[in-house]
Amino acid sequence: MSKPTVGIFGLTGCAGDQLVILNCEDQLLDLVSLIDIRDFLMASSENNQDCQLDLALVEGAVLSNRDAETLRAIRKRSKLLVALGTCAVWGGVAAMNRGADRDADRDALLEEVYGDIGRGYDSTPAQALHEVVPVDFNITGCPIEKEHFLAAVASLLNGDLPLYPEYPVCTECRMRENNCLLIERGLLCCGPITVGGCDARCPDLRVPCVGCRGPAGDANAGSLVAVMEEMGFSRPQLAARLRTFAPGGVA
Amino acid sequence: MLLADEVSSHHPVLSDNPYQPHMARIVRIYKMVENNHLFTLRFLEDHLAHSFRHQPGQFIMLSIPGAGEMPISISSSPSRPEVLELCVRRVGRVTNALYRLRTNDVVGVRGPYGNGYPMQEIIGNDLLLAAGGLGMAPLRSLLWYALDHRDKFNNITLMYGAKRPEDMLFREELTALVDRTDINCLLTVDADPSATWKNHIGRLPSLFDHAKIDPMRTYAAVCGPPVVYKFILQRLLELSFPKNHILMSLERRMKCGIGKCGHCGIGYKYTCLQGPIFTYWDAINLPEMI
Amino acid sequence: MSTIVIEHLARVEGHGGITVELQGDTVGDVRFDVFEGARLLEPLLKGKRYDEVAPIVSRICSICSAAHTLTSLKATEDAFGIRVSPQTDLLRELLLRGESIESHALHIFLLAVPDYLNYPSAIALAADKPAAVLLGLRLKKLGNLMQETIGGRAVHPVNPVVGGFGKTPSLDQLIELRSGLMQASADSDAVIDLMAALPAADFCRSETYYAALRSPNVDSYYSGDEVMVVSAGNRAIVPAADYRSLTNEKAVAHSHAKHSTFRGNPFMVGSLARLTVNPRRLTGKLAVAMKRLKLTLPADNPMDNNKAQALELINDVERSLEIIEQLLREGVKDERAMPAKPRAGTGTAIVEAPRGLLIHCYTYDEEGRIVSADVITPTALNAASMEQHFRRAVEQCPERDEAVIARRLGMIARAYDPCISCSVHLVRKR
Amino acid sequence: MKILKLPKEKLDLFASVVQQFGELHAPVEQDGRYVFKRLTRWSDARLEYDRTILPPKKYFLPPREALFRYRPGEGFVPNTDGLDQRIILFGVHACDVYAINILDRVFAGKYKDPYYQARRKNIAIIGIDCLPDKQCFCRSMRADFVDHGFDLFFYDTGDYYQALVGTALGDDMVLATGNLFEPVDAAEIDDYKRRSWNKRRAFQVDVEIRDLPEIFEMEYQSEIWDELGEKCLSCGSCSMVCPTCYCYDVADDVELGSRAGKRTRLWDSCLFASHALVGSGENFRGSRSSRIKYRFYHKQRGFVAEYGRPSCVGCGRCVSACPVHIDVVQVIDRLRRVEDVASR
Ligand SMILES: Cc1cc2nc3c(=O)[nH]c(=O)nc-3n(C[C@H](O)[C@H](O)[C@H](O)COP(=O)(O)OP(=O)(O)OC[C@H]3O[C@@H](n4cnc5c(N)ncnc54)[C@H](O)[C@@H]3O)c2cc1C
Ligand code: SF4
Ligand code: SF4
Ligand code: SF4
């Protein structure tokens, strides 16, 4: 069987998910022997920008017309398109104010930052990939977990779609037997509505979850907000916090 | 090389491991209907192939290595041992993985599980089998069991409906039964665009017009999608069937098949242990049953 | 007139290109174009509570995420007048060194070495010279392990918080790090062997200004709040709070990164600048290595930055070992973070990120919400200097061969190890 | 049953001797809460604790556990790692022992779970009596005392621990200590009775579970379930911390670049949307209210039908672990409450 052709791309983001791929130090050489990486600008200067791809891994959000064009071109040449990381799946931090008035006036913001020149920049409000092209599946996380990436490739090579947890961070937090920061310390922890898979990385370090993986499949944000309001947090503060990484995720 | 089963039987702690899949070879894949293939399996170890026994209505847990494990009804009759026939619809991850396999590939099997049809009670009575769509899969085992032990049953009636002739499972086999005199085999399709169908056309419940059923001495085994249950049950109740003579086969998510994983719970019963065959009486007494 | 365009720089983090306009033999416009989408993170910070800031700014860049996180915490702590414990300082320094090891190993072995040896990628290099790539991967993995152990994650650390850490790494974890570092220390000869064997890259000579954090007593990446600028024997000191006199950024049309100059001169930040500003560390093992690499300071060749990175890599390992020994000697306590009492005010912090000076400056209101934020990244600071070096390289290239020029410019760009997503940061116009 | 006493000051000595029977694990403090953990020194043990975050079930049914490794050509080979590790759980409360006894029944039966049973065989339990706090309702759930399921069980009767010897292994432990243990006399029996009486009076929470199954049936359509469904976060915390929740999921994975892999089981919860979802896309408990209802129903009613008692032991963990304060006791109280039909 011939090796699947793969492209790894970054739209606008921090390149963290591509870095996670490069951080698979122990598997990297195996990985490149199993798949045929044709296009990976961050790691190679010899890329084929037109070939058909069995698999495209795309990180980052769409923040410019240029990003949108790039993404459409990738979609056209790829059988499977995978959104890699919270930015690609949900929009990520760049999208946190989306829908708010300030973000709508992009030009004013650009001017605020860059001065007059800013108005000429190609810049659009942040969008997740699925808002621009159809996406075959998501690997969320900011950044993605290395194990999830490797498991996804292993599954795909076998012909299966990968499986990811749909339950929230709390589930894993409890499995790790952490003290609950929300209940016992009254901290604003997003664990109950954030999708698990990180093994409750933050609460395990006594740091409240900031929701970097985006919402859980069945997130009940309304109920969490109600309880937190009773704890003395204000609604706007909660809304802002819960939308930091995934504006579209929680109402 | 030791086979996995042998390894496990030698391990002092896990010698009797009910989760142990036994490897079986796919001897035949027959495409009955698009995405509803019939898989014939035979255990790699002859002694297992000889000794495997099941009741009609029981199921196995089928492992596709690397992809997962799932419950599948045994479609073949215990009266035809040595191989297992499974009729599997392709719906998701594990079934997809099965559909990638070819003959001679190896899968894992453990079981049989579940209660199966209460054969002791049914024997000596009339038997009515009513199925729609994929519901024929578990009933086929019962059908052939009854036909192979014909003397143990009184009248046997089969009612089976599908959307179109090409959607009918076991079509050749079942149409061959239509002319037999020891069974009233009634087959119907909702529509026949190809105009080649020689049997009934119309909804499944309409077949009741062609059957003579004595509710007091008949056991009815029903299986199919929810609409089938709804309409067939309605007819059976109109005929004043005793509620414990109506036997239904239910589907729930299962991860163990042996009453541990908790997924198949309905009210206070486990589908894998107390089911998957339930009487109608159980059904109306268990919340969320259908 | 002709134009040389490198559409999309490969093997760098982010999206940027280079354009050079030639009129006959004279070099016209030279531009380092950044077309990384503008995420406008700084205005998005407005109104955010102090404890939400670091996790957001960390996302400016993954390779420098620990540096961004720590600079951010330091700026917030400065604004609120929080003094963290000495143990926290040490652990933060260790975290930064881990990031530096990871970043330098990634850059040297996976990006630069293939460049010198004419391979398109480390993957291609691995087929011929697996040992070099494996060495790089081993060091990189160690850097990541350090970040995971102390920061809680290799990319976007979660453990450092305002006032300290969520949880202190355990003794066992530190001991594990120590054995990894000892192995890496044994690897340092191999690193120098490899670097010394690379073909010389001498196609751009230019007098250069260097700027780096001046550390009070040790060569620290983390502590210190003065920047020293060095040029041909002259030294100037800029205190953190005055960072704007250093940066005086101006936005330019072709790029989403802003340009900085010091008294009208572009300056370079990063490994080479750090060694130039703090030569104190270049003794013993490092002095020998420096000789083998034929590096003299101050250097006039930007390509020497790669050599400086190799020296730093070795120094990072040694320094980390010292820190761990100290922690083990003094014992690690499971400390809680210092409590934060928000107050209105401004805080500024400067840290040495792997690529050079990183500056965060926040103004908070009395409830601890951001009023304004300013983030200045090394790649942005380097942009003007990079363009200057591009120009020199073109000027000093005798043939006007596009391919040769393009390759040299690409190499210079990569020697700077630019981190483009970092450079696209946004500051309010003043 | 053999009943002995151990002078309190000899407990340390006992602990050091008993280590020859396995690795010692006991509750230790973790930021003001308690967790069962391997002891690095005996002085870390906190025997007067309220409740551990996770119950001892984590030792018998670990949160994640590889059941098999799969290799093409070899088939499924059972994973036996850690199954024969000898551990002594020191300081298990009565309700938790009771819960283990309940799990014993679930993992026994026609199909015995060999993983669970192997661990159960190799993990010794030394129980310790406790006093209830404001969340304990084990007495209502008839789980405040246990008479089996432990190797030794200690009651604090003042200057002594009164020790119940539950198994031959427990007896071996006693014998291994030479003559640390002494016979009990009438005075200690009275001490015990006094303590028992005091404990009974110390309960602050009381719920009535007689005829609860019937009430559950009658209130199956109660609007309580919808209310709870709106509140519940489906975060699974209650199931994870419950000593008798045993639902698990099973997933197979493959290794990179091979067809070999492993089959893992991991804790699951009936509160997750995927719990009753089947391949056809049908979800038998799609709404959150139907799921939380199922949790209560299965524990307090379904289990009674199957095993003759509720599976809840009243440890109070789920009450303290629920971020939105869903409280079993309150739910049962509300279900029992007689309301004026006219006001409904
Ligand atoms: C007693 C019984 C008998 C069955 N007999 C047959 C049969 O003869 N032919 C047939 O095609 N199908 C049968 N099914 C349904 C079959 O088990 C599911 O279609 C199959 O599990 C779907 O797996 P998947 O991975 O392809 O789907 P996905 O939706 O990807 O499922 C993922 C996982 O969910 C679980 N799961 C999903 N659906 C079901 C389900 N309906 N029942 C139990 N677990 C599920 C499985 O563990 C599976 O691994 C039966 C189910 C039961 C309970
Ligand atoms: S600390 Fe956060 S993630 Fe953990 S259980 Fe509590 S709310 Fe959930
Ligand atoms: S705990 Fe929350 S913030 Fe931390 S890694 Fe997991 S999802 Fe992200
Ligand atoms: S249901 Fe709650 S109180 Fe009852 S045993 Fe489980 S966790 Fe304890």
Short mmCIF file of C-alpha atoms and ligand atoms in Angstrom, two decimals, chain A residues 169-171 173-174 178-183 189-192 200 203 208-209, chain D residues 235 237 321 323, ligand 2:
data_model
loop_
_atom_site.label_atom_id
_atom_site.label_comp_id
_atom_site.label_asym_id
_atom_site.label_seq_id
_atom_site.Cartn_x
_atom_site.Cartn_y
_atom_site.Cartn_z
CA VAL A 169 -12.52 18.15 32.13
CA CYS A 170 -14.16 17.45 35.54
CA THR A 171 -14.44 13.77 34.70
CA CYS A 173 -10.06 15.82 37.14
CA ARG A 174 -12.00 13.51 39.42
CA ASN A 178 -7.77 16.51 42.55
CA ASN A 179 -9.27 18.84 45.08
CA CYS A 180 -12.02 20.71 43.29
CA LEU A 181 -11.03 24.33 42.82
CA LEU A 182 -14.56 25.45 42.05
CA ILE A 183 -16.26 23.83 45.01
CA CYS A 189 -13.00 26.87 36.87
CA CYS A 190 -14.29 26.13 33.37
CA GLY A 191 -13.80 22.38 33.83
CA PRO A 192 -17.49 21.43 33.99
CA ALA A 200 -7.26 17.87 33.73
CA PRO A 203 -6.67 21.68 37.98
CA PRO A 208 -8.41 26.57 37.31
CA CYS A 209 -9.26 25.40 33.80
CA CYS D 235 -19.79 16.50 34.31
CA SER D 237 -18.19 14.02 38.98
CA ALA D 321 -18.56 16.68 44.50
CA PRO D 323 -20.69 21.71 41.41
S1 SF4 E 2 -11.39 21.65 39.70
FE1 SF4 E 2 -12.50 22.31 37.89
S2 SF4 E 2 -12.25 20.61 36.47
FE2 SF4 E 2 -11.73 19.83 38.50
S3 SF4 E 2 -13.66 18.94 39.27
FE3 SF4 E 2 -13.54 21.06 40.01
S4 SF4 E 2 -14.67 22.23 38.49
FE4 SF4 E 2 -14.17 20.27 37.54
#
